[in-house]
Amino acid sequence: RFPMISISRSQRARFASANWLATIHHGLPLGLYEPDFEAGTDGAYLAFLGRMSRDKRPDRAIEIARRTGLKLKLAAKVGDGDRAYFEEVVQPLIDGDRVEFVGEIGEDQKSRFLGNAAALLFP
């Protein structure tokens, strides 16, 4: 049997019969993302960061935000293969007030975007 390394217990559970040697969690350097509240934001929004695709479920993030009553900011790339999903499913849910689409952001913007958020949604 081929030796395997997992990234989570959840991954191990899906392939319980695999020859797991260890779990190595995704790592981020300490201090990479720190709260950096801009005046007036104070974590007043939820953040979604990723690809605008059906498998990343931005529509579910919007539903979570609506149920909590918090604003949601979506920072995501809309690739050619995901454009129809975005236009048909997600875009009609974006009102520009409670749900804001900021588009794709660069590495230099991610720290501030995440640091000003109350929480990151990754449904």
Short mmCIF file of C-alpha atoms in Angstrom, two decimals:
data_model
loop_
_atom_site.label_atom_id
_atom_site.label_comp_id
_atom_site.label_asym_id
_atom_site.label_seq_id
_atom_site.Cartn_x
_atom_site.Cartn_y
_atom_site.Cartn_z
CA ARG A 1 0.00 0.00 0.00
CA PHE A 2 1.21 3.45 -0.92
CA PRO A 3 1.98 5.67 2.12
CA MET A 4 -0.21 8.80 2.34
CA ILE A 5 -0.11 12.16 4.15
CA SER A 6 -3.45 13.83 4.93
CA ILE A 7 -4.29 17.50 5.42
CA SER A 8 -7.12 16.86 7.89
CA ARG A 9 -9.04 14.24 9.86
CA SER A 10 -11.92 14.78 7.48
CA GLN A 11 -9.76 13.72 4.54
CA ARG A 12 -8.70 10.59 6.43
CA ALA A 13 -12.32 9.69 7.17
CA ARG A 14 -13.22 9.75 3.48
CA PHE A 15 -10.43 7.30 2.67
CA ALA A 16 -10.27 5.28 5.87
CA SER A 17 -8.54 2.29 4.28
CA ALA A 18 -5.56 4.33 3.02
CA ASN A 19 -2.09 3.89 4.52
CA TRP A 20 -1.99 7.18 6.46
CA LEU A 21 1.43 8.09 7.87
CA ALA A 22 0.73 11.57 9.22
CA THR A 23 -1.47 14.63 9.03
CA ILE A 24 0.11 17.91 8.02
CA HIS A 25 -2.38 20.76 8.28
CA HIS A 26 -2.34 23.70 5.89
CA GLY A 27 -0.06 26.28 7.42
CA LEU A 28 0.08 30.03 7.36
CA PRO A 29 2.92 32.06 8.81
CA LEU A 30 2.02 33.70 12.12
CA GLY A 31 1.24 37.35 11.60
CA LEU A 32 0.32 36.94 7.95
CA TYR A 33 -3.27 38.02 8.60
CA GLU A 34 -3.83 40.27 11.59
CA PRO A 35 -6.78 42.47 12.48
CA ASP A 36 -6.29 45.86 10.87
CA PHE A 37 -9.62 47.54 11.42
CA GLU A 38 -10.22 50.59 9.30
CA ALA A 39 -12.15 53.40 10.94
CA GLY A 40 -15.79 52.38 11.14
CA THR A 41 -15.44 48.78 9.97
CA ASP A 42 -14.53 46.98 13.21
CA GLY A 43 -15.29 43.57 11.81
CA ALA A 44 -18.70 44.66 10.60
CA TYR A 45 -18.75 42.25 7.68
CA LEU A 46 -18.27 38.61 6.82
CA ALA A 47 -15.71 37.77 4.14
CA PHE A 48 -15.74 35.25 1.31
CA LEU A 49 -12.42 34.81 -0.47
CA GLY A 50 -11.91 32.37 -3.31
CA ARG A 51 -13.09 31.39 -6.76
CA MET A 52 -16.63 32.24 -7.76
CA SER A 53 -17.55 28.64 -8.52
CA ARG A 54 -20.35 26.24 -7.72
CA ASP A 55 -18.06 24.02 -5.61
CA LYS A 56 -16.94 26.95 -3.41
CA ARG A 57 -20.60 27.81 -2.64
CA PRO A 58 -20.67 31.62 -2.56
CA ASP A 59 -24.46 31.30 -2.68
CA ARG A 60 -24.31 29.51 0.68
CA ALA A 61 -22.10 32.28 2.09
CA ILE A 62 -24.75 34.79 1.02
CA GLU A 63 -27.46 32.75 2.75
CA ILE A 64 -25.38 32.56 5.96
CA ALA A 65 -24.85 36.32 5.90
CA ARG A 66 -28.54 36.99 5.36
CA ARG A 67 -29.50 34.73 8.25
CA THR A 68 -27.05 36.45 10.60
CA GLY A 69 -28.00 39.93 9.45
CA LEU A 70 -24.36 40.79 8.75
CA LYS A 71 -22.94 42.35 5.60
CA LEU A 72 -20.98 40.04 3.29
CA LYS A 73 -18.11 41.04 1.03
CA LEU A 74 -17.27 38.60 -1.75
CA ALA A 75 -13.71 38.79 -3.06
CA ALA A 76 -13.47 36.27 -5.84
CA LYS A 77 -12.31 35.64 -9.36
CA VAL A 78 -14.98 34.86 -11.92
CA GLY A 79 -13.31 32.54 -14.41
CA ASP A 80 -14.66 31.87 -17.88
CA GLY A 81 -15.88 28.42 -16.81
CA ASP A 82 -17.76 29.87 -13.84
CA ARG A 83 -19.27 32.95 -15.51
CA ALA A 84 -22.66 31.32 -16.21
CA TYR A 85 -22.96 30.13 -12.60
CA PHE A 86 -22.04 33.60 -11.34
CA GLU A 87 -24.49 35.39 -13.62
CA GLU A 88 -27.39 32.97 -13.09
CA VAL A 89 -27.05 32.08 -9.39
CA VAL A 90 -24.84 34.53 -7.50
CA GLN A 91 -25.22 37.89 -9.22
CA PRO A 92 -29.00 38.10 -8.61
CA LEU A 93 -28.26 37.76 -4.86
CA ILE A 94 -25.82 40.70 -4.82
CA ASP A 95 -27.58 43.90 -3.78
CA GLY A 96 -24.52 46.13 -3.31
CA ASP A 97 -25.57 46.94 0.24
CA ARG A 98 -25.80 43.82 2.42
CA VAL A 99 -23.98 41.69 -0.16
CA GLU A 100 -21.09 43.36 -1.97
CA PHE A 101 -18.99 41.88 -4.76
CA VAL A 102 -15.50 43.41 -4.70
CA GLY A 103 -14.06 41.18 -7.43
CA GLU A 104 -10.68 39.51 -7.48
CA ILE A 105 -8.13 40.97 -5.06
CA GLY A 106 -4.35 40.66 -5.03
CA GLU A 107 -2.11 39.21 -2.35
CA ASP A 108 -1.32 42.71 -1.09
CA GLN A 109 -5.04 43.33 -0.41
CA LYS A 110 -5.89 40.05 1.32
CA SER A 111 -4.49 40.93 4.75
CA ARG A 112 -6.60 44.07 5.03
CA PHE A 113 -9.68 42.37 3.55
CA LEU A 114 -9.51 39.47 6.02
CA GLY A 115 -8.21 41.57 8.91
CA ASN A 116 -11.22 43.88 8.78
CA ALA A 117 -13.73 41.01 8.65
CA ALA A 118 -15.61 39.56 11.61
CA ALA A 119 -15.17 36.09 10.10
CA LEU A 120 -14.17 34.26 6.94
CA LEU A 121 -16.91 32.13 5.42
CA PHE A 122 -15.72 29.06 3.58
CA PRO A 123 -18.89 27.00 3.22
#
